Amino acid sequence: MAVVVCSGYPCSGKSFRSNQIKEFFQKRDIQSGGSKQIIVLSENSHSLDIKRSAYDTSAAEKPARAALLTAIIRLISPDTILIVDAPNYIKGFRYQIYCAAREVKVRVATVYVLTSQEQCREWNKLREGDDRYSDETLENLFLRYEEPSSMVRWDSPLFTLLWSDESIPQSTLDALWDAVDKGKVSNPNSGTVATVKAPTDALATLEKTTHSIMQQIMSSQDGFGGFITLSPTPSSSPLKLMLPPRNITLPELSRLKRQFVTAQKKAITLGTIERGSLDWSEDGVCQRFVIFLEEQLQR
Ligand SMILES: Nc1ncnc2c1ncn2[C@@H]1O[C@H](COP(=O)(O)OP(=O)(O)OP(=O)(O)O)[C@@H](O)[C@H]1O
């Protein structure tokens, strides 16, 4: 349903706010029928065990972030409001969460827990043992923090919560609920889905193999139909094509070739989405053309 990404300085009150938001969401959910699961994913819940010391070095931080992203992807679902209670201080990481959410068509909202550095230092001083950030890490994270912005699509809608407010203003909570309950859901598009470019010789392979298949059909067909064997190029594997029991004319075949080539050229120019990437080898193109011809010729 939605992901609420909390972001803020270390020890700024992200957990404090996440729990306030969860409580409010639970009340609103009960009022509207109680069908949603509301989860707070923190750095030490749902099998995560990310210590404050993970932020001491960037080497330790990378696997921690990867584990967090995996947990987010696992928990995102159409009937869940997932509140991510973690620093989420890198722009690129928030963008990754946004992409993961869009992949499964769930809404995204960002909550910026805005607390002064002085206040964070004070709250951190009150912590003990492992729970406390080292002074160096705390200062380092202040410097590295990349503030969310409502101007970029992955941080928006953006809700800023001031540390001086003990409770979250009702108008902000209402607007946040509307964003997760009724906000715009965008489809994954070329801006968020990785594209795979075709190799530079894809166009030449396409022309060569389709032309050769066309010639072989014209010279092998006998008007009675049945399988013919095609060997489009010396290096491609032989293929079987089922022909209908009639003579196929050259204009008909040329039209089908044009249709196929136009569609394939589009994939070459635009790239294909990662999960559906195409095989541009001679064998790959031949197989696709033969499948296309069989479908079209049997109609
Ligand atoms: N607005 C607030 N008013 C009063 N106390 C607060 C407020 N926000 C946070 N605190 C207190 O500050 C301390 C740190 O808050 P919290 O643990 O929520 O920070 P955090 O940002 O989640 O920390 P971390 O970066 O370690 O995840 C807690 O003791 C919490 O009760």
CSV table of C-alpha atoms and ligand atoms in Angstrom, one decimal:
chain,number,residue,atom,x,y,z
A,1,MET,CA,0.0,0.0,0.0
A,2,ALA,CA,2.6,2.6,1.1
A,3,VAL,CA,6.1,3.1,2.4
A,4,VAL,CA,6.8,6.0,4.7
A,5,VAL,CA,10.5,6.8,4.7
A,6,CYS,CA,11.7,8.5,7.9
A,7,SER,CA,14.9,10.4,7.5
A,8,GLY,CA,16.9,12.5,10.0
A,9,TYR,CA,20.2,13.1,11.8
A,10,PRO,CA,21.4,10.3,14.1
A,11,CYS,CA,19.5,10.4,17.4
A,12,SER,CA,17.1,13.0,16.0
A,13,GLY,CA,13.9,11.1,17.1
A,14,LYS,CA,13.1,8.9,14.1
A,15,SER,CA,12.0,6.0,16.3
A,16,PHE,CA,10.0,8.4,18.5
A,17,ARG,CA,8.2,9.8,15.5
A,18,SER,CA,7.8,6.4,13.7
A,19,ASN,CA,5.9,5.1,16.8
A,20,GLN,CA,3.7,8.1,17.0
A,21,ILE,CA,2.8,7.8,13.3
A,22,LYS,CA,2.2,4.0,13.7
A,23,GLU,CA,-0.2,4.7,16.6
A,24,PHE,CA,-2.1,7.3,14.6
A,25,PHE,CA,-2.3,5.1,11.5
A,26,GLN,CA,-3.6,2.2,13.6
A,27,LYS,CA,-6.4,4.4,14.9
A,28,ARG,CA,-7.3,5.6,11.5
A,29,ASP,CA,-7.2,2.1,10.0
A,30,ILE,CA,-9.6,0.8,12.6
A,31,GLN,CA,-12.0,3.7,11.8
A,32,SER,CA,-11.9,2.7,8.2
A,33,GLY,CA,-12.4,-1.0,8.6
A,34,GLY,CA,-9.1,-2.3,9.9
A,35,SER,CA,-7.7,-4.0,6.8
A,36,LYS,CA,-4.1,-2.7,6.8
A,37,GLN,CA,-1.0,-4.0,8.4
A,38,ILE,CA,1.1,-1.2,9.9
A,39,ILE,CA,4.8,-2.1,10.4
A,40,VAL,CA,7.7,-0.1,11.7
A,41,LEU,CA,10.9,-1.5,10.3
A,42,SER,CA,13.8,-0.3,12.5
A,43,GLU,CA,17.4,-1.2,12.3
A,44,ASN,CA,17.0,-3.8,15.0
A,45,SER,CA,13.7,-5.4,14.0
A,46,HIS,CA,12.6,-8.0,11.5
A,47,SER,CA,15.9,-9.9,11.8
A,48,LEU,CA,18.0,-6.8,11.3
A,49,ASP,CA,20.8,-6.1,13.7
A,50,ILE,CA,22.4,-2.9,12.5
A,51,LYS,CA,24.5,-1.5,15.3
A,52,ARG,CA,25.3,2.2,15.6
A,53,SER,CA,28.9,1.3,15.0
A,54,ALA,CA,27.9,0.2,11.4
A,55,TYR,CA,28.0,4.0,10.6
A,56,ASP,CA,31.7,4.3,11.9
A,57,THR,CA,33.1,3.4,8.4
A,58,SER,CA,31.6,3.4,4.9
A,59,ALA,CA,32.8,-0.2,4.5
A,60,ALA,CA,30.6,-1.3,7.4
A,61,GLU,CA,27.8,0.8,6.3
A,62,LYS,CA,27.3,-0.6,2.8
A,63,PRO,CA,26.3,-4.1,3.9
A,64,ALA,CA,24.0,-2.6,6.6
A,65,ARG,CA,22.2,-0.5,3.9
A,66,ALA,CA,22.0,-3.5,1.6
A,67,ALA,CA,20.4,-5.6,4.4
A,68,LEU,CA,18.0,-2.8,5.2
A,69,LEU,CA,16.9,-2.5,1.5
A,70,THR,CA,16.4,-6.2,1.3
A,71,ALA,CA,14.2,-6.1,4.4
A,72,ILE,CA,12.2,-3.2,2.9
A,73,ILE,CA,11.7,-5.0,-0.4
A,74,ARG,CA,10.5,-8.1,1.6
A,75,LEU,CA,8.0,-6.2,3.6
A,76,ILE,CA,6.5,-3.9,1.0
A,77,SER,CA,3.1,-5.1,0.0
A,78,PRO,CA,-0.2,-3.8,-1.3
A,79,ASP,CA,-2.0,-4.1,2.1
A,80,THR,CA,0.9,-2.9,4.3
A,81,ILE,CA,2.0,0.6,5.4
A,82,LEU,CA,5.7,0.2,6.0
A,83,ILE,CA,7.4,2.9,8.1
A,84,VAL,CA,11.1,2.8,7.6
A,85,ASP,CA,12.7,4.0,10.8
A,86,ALA,CA,16.4,4.3,9.8
A,87,PRO,CA,18.7,7.2,8.9
A,88,ASN,CA,17.9,7.0,5.2
A,89,TYR,CA,20.3,10.0,4.9
A,90,ILE,CA,21.6,9.2,1.4
A,91,LYS,CA,19.6,10.7,-1.5
A,92,GLY,CA,20.5,7.7,-3.7
A,93,PHE,CA,19.3,5.3,-1.0
A,94,ARG,CA,15.9,7.0,-0.7
A,95,TYR,CA,15.7,6.9,-4.5
A,96,GLN,CA,16.3,3.1,-4.4
A,97,ILE,CA,13.4,2.7,-1.9
A,98,TYR,CA,11.2,4.8,-4.2
A,99,CYS,CA,12.0,2.6,-7.1
A,100,ALA,CA,11.3,-0.6,-5.1
A,101,ALA,CA,8.0,0.9,-4.1
A,102,ARG,CA,7.0,1.8,-7.6
A,103,GLU,CA,7.9,-1.6,-8.9
A,104,VAL,CA,5.1,-3.0,-6.8
A,105,LYS,CA,2.9,0.1,-7.2
A,106,VAL,CA,2.8,1.2,-3.6
A,107,ARG,CA,2.8,4.9,-2.5
A,108,VAL,CA,5.8,6.6,-1.0
A,109,ALA,CA,5.9,9.5,1.5
A,110,THR,CA,8.9,10.9,3.3
A,111,VAL,CA,9.0,12.2,6.9
A,112,TYR,CA,11.9,14.5,7.7
A,113,VAL,CA,12.6,14.4,11.4
A,114,LEU,CA,14.2,17.9,11.8
A,115,THR,CA,16.2,18.2,15.0
A,116,SER,CA,19.1,20.5,15.7
A,117,GLN,CA,22.5,19.0,15.9
A,118,GLU,CA,22.8,20.3,19.4
A,119,GLN,CA,19.7,18.5,20.5
A,120,CYS,CA,20.9,15.2,18.8
A,121,ARG,CA,24.2,15.5,20.7
A,122,GLU,CA,22.3,15.9,23.9
A,123,TRP,CA,20.0,12.9,23.3
A,124,ASN,CA,23.0,10.8,22.2
A,125,LYS,CA,24.9,11.7,25.5
A,126,LEU,CA,22.0,10.2,27.5
A,127,ARG,CA,22.4,6.9,25.7
A,128,GLU,CA,24.6,4.1,27.1
A,129,GLY,CA,26.8,1.4,25.6
A,130,ASP,CA,26.1,0.1,22.1
A,131,ASP,CA,23.1,2.3,21.8
A,132,ARG,CA,25.2,5.4,21.7
A,133,TYR,CA,27.0,6.8,18.5
A,134,SER,CA,30.6,7.7,19.0
A,135,ASP,CA,31.2,11.5,19.0
A,136,GLU,CA,33.2,11.1,15.8
A,137,THR,CA,30.5,9.1,14.0
A,138,LEU,CA,27.8,11.5,15.1
A,139,GLU,CA,29.7,14.5,13.7
A,140,ASN,CA,30.5,12.6,10.6
A,141,LEU,CA,26.9,11.7,9.9
A,142,PHE,CA,25.9,15.3,10.4
A,143,LEU,CA,28.3,16.3,7.6
A,144,ARG,CA,27.2,13.5,5.3
A,145,TYR,CA,23.5,14.0,5.7
A,146,GLU,CA,21.6,14.7,2.5
A,147,GLU,CA,18.5,16.6,3.3
A,148,PRO,CA,15.2,15.5,1.7
A,149,SER,CA,13.6,17.9,-0.8
A,150,SER,CA,10.0,18.1,-1.9
A,151,MET,CA,11.4,19.2,-5.3
A,152,VAL,CA,12.5,15.7,-6.2
A,153,ARG,CA,9.9,13.0,-6.9
A,154,TRP,CA,11.4,10.3,-4.6
A,155,ASP,CA,11.2,12.5,-1.5
A,156,SER,CA,7.8,13.8,-2.2
A,157,PRO,CA,5.3,14.2,-0.6
A,158,LEU,CA,7.5,15.5,2.2
A,159,PHE,CA,6.4,16.0,5.7
A,160,THR,CA,8.8,17.9,8.1
A,161,LEU,CA,8.4,17.3,11.8
A,162,LEU,CA,10.1,19.7,14.2
A,163,TRP,CA,11.7,18.3,17.3
A,164,SER,CA,10.2,21.1,19.4
A,165,ASP,CA,6.7,19.7,18.9
A,166,GLU,CA,6.2,16.9,21.4
A,167,SER,CA,3.3,15.5,19.4
A,168,ILE,CA,2.8,15.7,15.6
A,169,PRO,CA,0.3,18.4,14.6
A,170,GLN,CA,-3.1,16.8,13.7
A,171,SER,CA,-3.1,18.5,10.3
A,172,THR,CA,0.2,16.9,9.4
A,173,LEU,CA,-1.0,13.5,10.5
A,174,ASP,CA,-4.2,13.8,8.5
A,175,ALA,CA,-2.2,14.9,5.4
A,176,LEU,CA,0.2,12.0,5.9
A,177,TRP,CA,-2.7,9.5,6.2
A,178,ASP,CA,-4.2,10.9,3.0
A,179,ALA,CA,-0.8,10.5,1.2
A,180,VAL,CA,-0.5,6.8,2.1
A,181,ASP,CA,-4.2,6.1,1.7
A,182,LYS,CA,-5.2,8.0,-1.4
A,183,GLY,CA,-2.0,9.5,-2.8
A,184,LYS,CA,-0.9,9.0,-6.4
A,185,VAL,CA,0.6,5.6,-7.3
A,186,SER,CA,2.9,5.8,-10.2
A,187,ASN,CA,3.7,2.9,-12.5
A,188,PRO,CA,7.3,1.9,-12.9
A,189,ASN,CA,8.5,3.7,-16.1
A,190,SER,CA,11.6,4.3,-18.0
A,191,GLY,CA,12.8,6.7,-15.4
A,192,THR,CA,12.9,4.1,-12.6
A,193,VAL,CA,13.4,0.8,-14.4
A,194,ALA,CA,16.9,-0.1,-15.6
A,195,THR,CA,17.2,-0.4,-19.3
A,196,VAL,CA,19.5,-2.7,-21.2
A,197,LYS,CA,20.9,-1.4,-24.4
A,198,ALA,CA,21.2,-3.7,-27.4
A,199,PRO,CA,24.7,-4.4,-28.8
A,200,THR,CA,25.9,-2.2,-31.6
A,201,ASP,CA,25.7,-4.9,-34.2
A,202,ALA,CA,22.0,-5.8,-33.3
A,203,LEU,CA,20.6,-3.9,-36.3
A,204,ALA,CA,22.9,-5.7,-38.8
A,205,THR,CA,22.1,-9.1,-37.2
A,206,LEU,CA,18.4,-8.3,-37.5
A,207,GLU,CA,18.5,-7.3,-41.2
A,208,LYS,CA,20.8,-10.2,-42.1
A,209,THR,CA,18.9,-13.0,-40.4
A,210,THR,CA,15.4,-11.9,-41.3
A,211,HIS,CA,16.3,-11.4,-44.9
A,212,SER,CA,17.9,-14.9,-45.1
A,213,ILE,CA,14.9,-16.5,-43.4
A,214,MET,CA,12.6,-14.8,-46.0
A,215,GLN,CA,14.7,-16.1,-48.9
A,216,GLN,CA,14.7,-19.7,-47.5
A,217,ILE,CA,11.0,-19.7,-47.0
A,218,MET,CA,10.4,-18.5,-50.6
A,219,SER,CA,12.7,-21.2,-52.0
A,220,SER,CA,11.6,-24.1,-49.7
A,221,GLN,CA,7.8,-23.8,-49.7
A,222,ASP,CA,5.8,-26.3,-51.8
A,223,GLY,CA,2.2,-25.1,-51.1
A,224,PHE,CA,1.3,-28.1,-49.0
A,225,GLY,CA,2.5,-26.8,-45.6
A,226,GLY,CA,4.3,-28.7,-42.9
A,227,PHE,CA,7.8,-28.2,-41.3
A,228,ILE,CA,10.7,-26.7,-43.2
A,229,THR,CA,14.2,-26.5,-41.9
A,230,LEU,CA,15.9,-23.1,-41.9
A,231,SER,CA,19.6,-22.4,-41.7
A,232,PRO,CA,19.7,-18.6,-41.7
A,233,THR,CA,23.4,-18.0,-41.4
A,234,PRO,CA,26.5,-20.3,-41.4
A,235,SER,CA,26.9,-19.7,-37.6
A,236,SER,CA,23.3,-19.9,-36.5
A,237,SER,CA,21.6,-23.2,-35.4
A,238,PRO,CA,19.1,-24.8,-37.8
A,239,LEU,CA,15.4,-24.0,-36.9
A,240,LYS,CA,12.1,-25.6,-37.8
A,241,LEU,CA,9.2,-23.5,-39.1
A,242,MET,CA,5.7,-24.8,-39.5
A,243,LEU,CA,4.1,-23.5,-42.8
A,244,PRO,CA,0.4,-23.3,-43.5
A,245,PRO,CA,-0.9,-25.4,-46.5
A,246,ARG,CA,-0.9,-22.6,-49.0
A,247,ASN,CA,1.6,-20.5,-51.0
A,248,ILE,CA,3.0,-17.6,-49.1
A,249,THR,CA,3.5,-14.6,-51.4
A,250,LEU,CA,6.6,-12.4,-51.4
A,251,PRO,CA,4.6,-9.2,-50.6
A,252,GLU,CA,2.9,-11.0,-47.6
A,253,LEU,CA,6.3,-12.2,-46.3
A,254,SER,CA,7.9,-8.7,-46.9
A,255,ARG,CA,5.1,-7.1,-44.9
A,256,LEU,CA,5.6,-9.5,-42.0
A,257,LYS,CA,9.3,-9.0,-42.0
A,258,ARG,CA,8.8,-5.2,-42.0
A,259,GLN,CA,6.4,-5.5,-39.0
A,260,PHE,CA,8.9,-7.6,-37.1
A,261,VAL,CA,11.9,-5.5,-37.9
A,262,THR,CA,10.1,-2.2,-36.9
A,263,ALA,CA,9.1,-3.7,-33.5
A,264,GLN,CA,12.6,-5.0,-32.9
A,265,LYS,CA,14.2,-1.7,-34.0
A,266,LYS,CA,12.2,0.1,-31.3
A,267,ALA,CA,13.7,-2.3,-28.7
A,268,ILE,CA,17.2,-1.5,-30.1
A,269,THR,CA,16.7,2.2,-29.9
A,270,LEU,CA,15.0,2.4,-26.5
A,271,GLY,CA,16.6,-0.5,-24.8
A,272,THR,CA,14.6,-3.1,-23.0
A,273,ILE,CA,13.7,-3.3,-19.3
A,274,GLU,CA,16.2,-5.4,-17.4
A,275,ARG,CA,13.9,-8.3,-16.6
A,276,GLY,CA,12.7,-8.7,-20.2
A,277,SER,CA,16.0,-8.1,-21.9
A,278,LEU,CA,16.3,-9.6,-25.4
A,279,ASP,CA,18.9,-11.9,-26.8
A,280,TRP,CA,20.5,-10.1,-29.8
A,281,SER,CA,22.6,-13.1,-31.0
A,282,GLU,CA,21.8,-14.5,-34.5
A,283,ASP,CA,20.1,-17.5,-32.8
A,284,GLY,CA,18.1,-15.2,-30.5
A,285,VAL,CA,16.8,-13.0,-33.4
A,286,CYS,CA,16.1,-16.0,-35.6
A,287,GLN,CA,14.0,-17.8,-32.9
A,288,ARG,CA,12.0,-14.6,-32.3
A,289,PHE,CA,11.3,-14.2,-36.0
A,290,VAL,CA,10.3,-17.8,-36.5
A,291,ILE,CA,7.9,-17.6,-33.6
A,292,PHE,CA,6.4,-14.4,-34.9
A,293,LEU,CA,6.0,-15.9,-38.5
A,294,GLU,CA,4.3,-19.0,-37.2
A,295,GLU,CA,1.8,-17.0,-35.2
A,296,GLN,CA,1.1,-14.7,-38.1
A,297,LEU,CA,1.0,-17.3,-40.9
A,298,GLN,CA,-1.4,-19.6,-39.0
A,299,ARG,CA,-4.0,-16.8,-38.7
B,1,LIG,N1,10.3,15.4,19.9
B,1,LIG,C1,10.8,14.8,21.0
B,1,LIG,N2,10.5,15.2,22.2
B,1,LIG,C2,11.0,14.7,23.3
B,1,LIG,N3,12.0,13.6,23.3
B,1,LIG,C3,12.3,13.2,22.1
B,1,LIG,C4,11.8,13.7,20.9
B,1,LIG,N4,12.3,13.1,19.8
B,1,LIG,C5,13.2,12.2,20.4
B,1,LIG,N5,13.2,12.2,21.7
B,1,LIG,C6,14.0,11.4,22.6
B,1,LIG,O1,15.3,11.4,22.0
B,1,LIG,C7,16.0,10.2,22.1
B,1,LIG,C8,16.4,9.7,20.7
B,1,LIG,O2,15.3,9.4,20.0
B,1,LIG,P1,15.1,8.2,19.0
B,1,LIG,O3,15.7,7.0,19.6
B,1,LIG,O4,13.8,8.2,18.5
B,1,LIG,O5,16.2,8.8,17.8
B,1,LIG,P2,16.5,8.1,16.5
B,1,LIG,O6,16.7,9.1,15.5
B,1,LIG,O7,15.6,7.0,16.2
B,1,LIG,O8,17.9,7.5,16.8
B,1,LIG,P3,18.9,6.6,15.9
B,1,LIG,O9,19.6,7.5,15.0
B,1,LIG,O10,19.8,5.9,16.8
B,1,LIG,O11,18.0,5.6,15.2
B,1,LIG,C9,14.9,9.2,22.8
B,1,LIG,O12,15.2,9.1,24.1
B,1,LIG,C10,13.6,9.9,22.6
B,1,LIG,O13,12.7,9.6,23.6
